[in-house]
Amino acid sequence: DTGVSQNPRHKITKRGQNVTFRCDPISEHNRLYWYRQTLGQGPEFLTYFQNEAQLEKSRLLSDRFSAERPKGSFSTLEIQRTEQGDSAMYLCASSQDTLNYGYTFGSGTRLTVV
Amino acid sequence: GNSVTQMEGPVTLSEEAFLTINCTYTATGYPSLFWYVQYPGEGLQLLLKATKADDKGSNKGFEATYRKETTSFHLEKGSVQVSDSAVYFCALRGTGFQKLVFGTGTRLLVSP
């Protein structure tokens, strides 16, 4: 297992376009998380899944954002009608179903909206 | 709600100096506490953790002790190296399967 994989690593898009990111978690991890990180800030929680169920969404996740985790494996995060304020690093993490366990993060997808 | 406060950076040290990065938290119940490190262009890596009061987490020469009486989890290292230059994030996870909440991060710069 090579850890949490995110694709693409970088994405440059024009304002108004739609983008989709993919996250492949560690295979035995049931929980999957999406965070957003802007320059000079800590990661901010967006949403999380337990298996295929999306259990919590942050108010940061506007209706332009949607996340899925079909079959409880990989996950996608789609941003529709991108805005310049969406430019950030999008981080995916996964975790076991064990209390007091930390997350394993992927390397992130850096989105630049021009 | 749960929150984490870290000292602002950058922290600039010479090689072999002693490091302290302060972290305090606000949480209900009995959170677990973590330090993550982020090297340039990379994702976050778990550095160490502590799951109950008075626990000491340690890894790669770094240590942090979970102090419930002062709600703190300060990161220390006795002798830093240039390769320790990175951004360090303190984080907490509330009781049960609550999500990780991060501080704003502290950049460490170590010069030869």
XYZ file of C-alpha atoms in Angstrom:
226
model
C 0.000 0.000 0.000
C 1.475 3.335 -1.044
C -0.581 5.541 1.243
C -3.218 8.091 0.284
C -3.051 9.090 -3.372
C -4.469 12.297 -4.815
C -4.811 13.314 -8.443
C -4.026 15.595 -10.063
C -1.220 17.218 -8.068
C -1.841 20.569 -9.706
C -4.803 22.037 -11.555
C -5.067 25.417 -13.213
C -8.514 26.362 -14.414
C -10.353 29.399 -15.668
C -12.984 30.997 -13.504
C -16.384 29.473 -14.131
C -15.079 26.055 -15.144
C -15.816 22.838 -13.263
C -13.031 20.757 -11.737
C -12.928 17.307 -10.170
C -10.294 15.856 -7.860
C -9.783 12.232 -6.929
C -8.574 10.632 -3.716
C -7.625 6.977 -3.235
C -7.379 6.204 0.486
C -5.462 3.444 2.223
C -7.467 0.348 1.386
C -8.330 -0.763 4.919
C -9.359 2.720 6.070
C -13.135 3.192 6.344
C -13.087 6.922 6.986
C -12.156 9.517 4.383
C -11.830 13.263 4.918
C -11.488 16.315 2.698
C -9.769 19.465 3.939
C -8.874 22.764 2.309
C -5.694 24.663 3.087
C -4.949 28.217 2.038
C -1.560 29.886 2.220
C -0.384 30.431 5.776
C -3.361 28.671 7.327
C -4.025 25.288 8.836
C -6.234 22.766 7.051
C -9.969 23.448 7.322
C -12.437 20.587 7.404
C -14.794 20.245 4.425
C -16.501 16.871 4.676
C -16.065 13.255 5.659
C -17.282 9.783 4.762
C -17.614 6.571 6.664
C -17.574 3.959 3.933
C -19.910 5.388 1.261
C -21.980 7.533 3.644
C -21.236 11.247 3.818
C -21.675 11.919 7.530
C -20.722 15.553 7.967
C -20.315 18.652 5.795
C -18.805 21.956 6.815
C -20.623 25.201 6.115
C -17.515 25.992 4.030
C -18.871 23.485 1.536
C -21.152 25.671 -0.563
C -23.661 24.200 -3.003
C -21.006 24.502 -5.725
C -19.045 21.737 -3.975
C -20.023 18.087 -4.046
C -18.209 15.015 -2.820
C -18.886 11.360 -3.420
C -17.440 8.071 -2.333
C -19.112 5.378 -4.400
C -18.749 1.864 -2.996
C -16.750 3.212 -0.084
C -13.452 3.191 -1.959
C -12.050 6.240 -3.793
C -13.640 9.657 -3.436
C -14.138 12.620 -5.748
C -14.533 16.283 -4.912
C -16.135 18.434 -7.604
C -16.240 22.209 -7.667
C -18.683 23.749 -10.104
C -18.403 27.275 -11.514
C -15.028 27.855 -9.875
C -14.210 31.225 -8.348
C -10.826 32.771 -7.587
C -11.511 32.270 -3.883
C -11.521 28.512 -4.472
C -7.760 28.606 -5.110
C -6.224 26.474 -2.384
C -4.637 23.127 -1.604
C -7.256 20.391 -1.282
C -6.146 17.626 1.051
C -7.574 14.170 1.423
C -6.967 11.968 4.443
C -8.079 8.551 5.580
C -8.316 6.852 8.947
C -9.096 3.548 10.545
C -12.216 2.909 12.603
C -10.140 3.160 15.760
C -10.523 5.805 18.410
C -7.548 8.094 19.038
C -6.079 7.267 15.647
C -4.539 10.011 13.552
C -5.175 10.579 9.879
C -2.927 9.714 6.951
C -2.867 12.576 4.466
C -2.250 12.592 0.752
C 0.053 15.120 -0.918
C -2.870 17.274 -1.939
C -4.189 18.860 -5.127
C -3.236 22.490 -5.617
C -5.990 24.386 -7.433
C -5.337 27.734 -9.072
C -8.316 29.587 -10.535
C -7.332 32.313 -13.001
C -16.411 24.290 19.736
C -12.971 22.728 19.735
C -10.032 24.942 18.792
C -6.240 25.032 18.778
C -3.961 28.043 19.196
C -0.314 27.954 18.143
C 2.467 30.468 18.494
C 3.033 32.544 15.400
C 6.114 32.022 13.310
C 8.475 31.954 11.788
C 10.683 30.483 14.442
C 14.289 30.960 13.328
C 17.009 28.891 14.996
C 20.578 27.863 14.410
C 21.415 24.197 14.031
C 21.656 22.348 17.381
C 19.519 24.923 19.203
C 16.628 23.923 21.504
C 13.143 24.166 20.022
C 9.816 24.902 21.675
C 6.611 25.531 19.726
C 3.688 26.384 21.978
C 0.223 24.913 21.487
C -2.857 25.348 23.645
C -6.311 23.977 23.062
C -9.966 24.376 23.954
C -12.115 21.274 23.974
C -14.830 19.515 25.887
C -14.307 16.017 27.153
C -11.039 14.201 26.587
C -9.525 15.007 23.210
C -6.554 13.327 21.567
C -3.716 15.653 20.597
C -1.412 15.510 17.593
C 1.512 17.252 15.959
C 1.765 17.117 12.165
C 4.662 18.346 10.022
C 4.462 19.648 6.469
C 7.589 19.869 4.332
C 7.575 22.174 1.282
C 5.339 20.866 -1.483
C 4.181 17.867 0.511
C 1.149 16.767 2.487
C 0.932 16.540 6.251
C 2.758 13.783 8.096
C 1.876 12.656 11.588
C 4.828 13.469 13.870
C 3.528 12.345 17.258
C 0.368 11.987 19.306
C -0.943 11.668 22.866
C -4.350 10.309 23.740
C -4.753 11.077 27.449
C -3.549 13.461 30.119
C 0.145 13.209 31.078
C 0.918 11.060 28.025
C 4.142 11.988 26.245
C 4.311 11.530 22.494
C 7.738 11.256 20.895
C 9.247 10.678 17.471
C 12.493 11.592 15.677
C 13.774 13.474 18.733
C 10.588 15.554 19.077
C 8.474 15.325 22.238
C 5.202 16.772 23.509
C 3.364 16.155 26.776
C -0.431 16.322 27.111
C -1.053 18.762 29.995
C -4.726 18.854 30.877
C -4.286 21.336 33.738
C -2.814 23.932 31.375
C -4.615 22.656 28.224
C -1.281 22.588 26.421
C 0.701 20.299 24.123
C 3.974 22.106 23.456
C 6.399 20.604 20.928
C 10.078 20.370 21.937
C 13.326 19.123 20.463
C 16.683 19.289 22.146
C 18.840 19.882 19.070
C 17.308 20.902 15.753
C 18.768 20.158 12.342
C 18.482 22.005 9.049
C 16.300 19.146 7.806
C 13.715 19.989 10.490
C 12.811 23.167 8.608
C 9.086 22.809 7.888
C 5.656 23.949 9.055
C 4.383 22.299 12.236
C 0.661 21.963 12.982
C -0.889 21.183 16.332
C -4.248 19.418 16.103
C -6.883 17.873 18.310
C -9.525 15.248 17.799
C -12.517 15.457 20.092
C -14.082 12.630 22.000
C -15.184 9.770 19.802
C -14.810 10.033 16.051
C -14.870 13.787 15.815
C -12.873 15.420 13.038
C -9.333 16.750 13.436
C -9.154 20.473 14.154
C -5.873 22.198 13.286
C -4.004 25.252 14.459
C -2.714 27.776 11.940
C 0.760 26.252 11.851
C 4.212 27.476 12.871
C 7.022 27.708 10.340
C 10.429 26.604 11.596
C 13.571 27.769 9.805
C 16.876 26.216 10.872
C 20.114 27.659 9.545
C 23.506 25.898 9.474
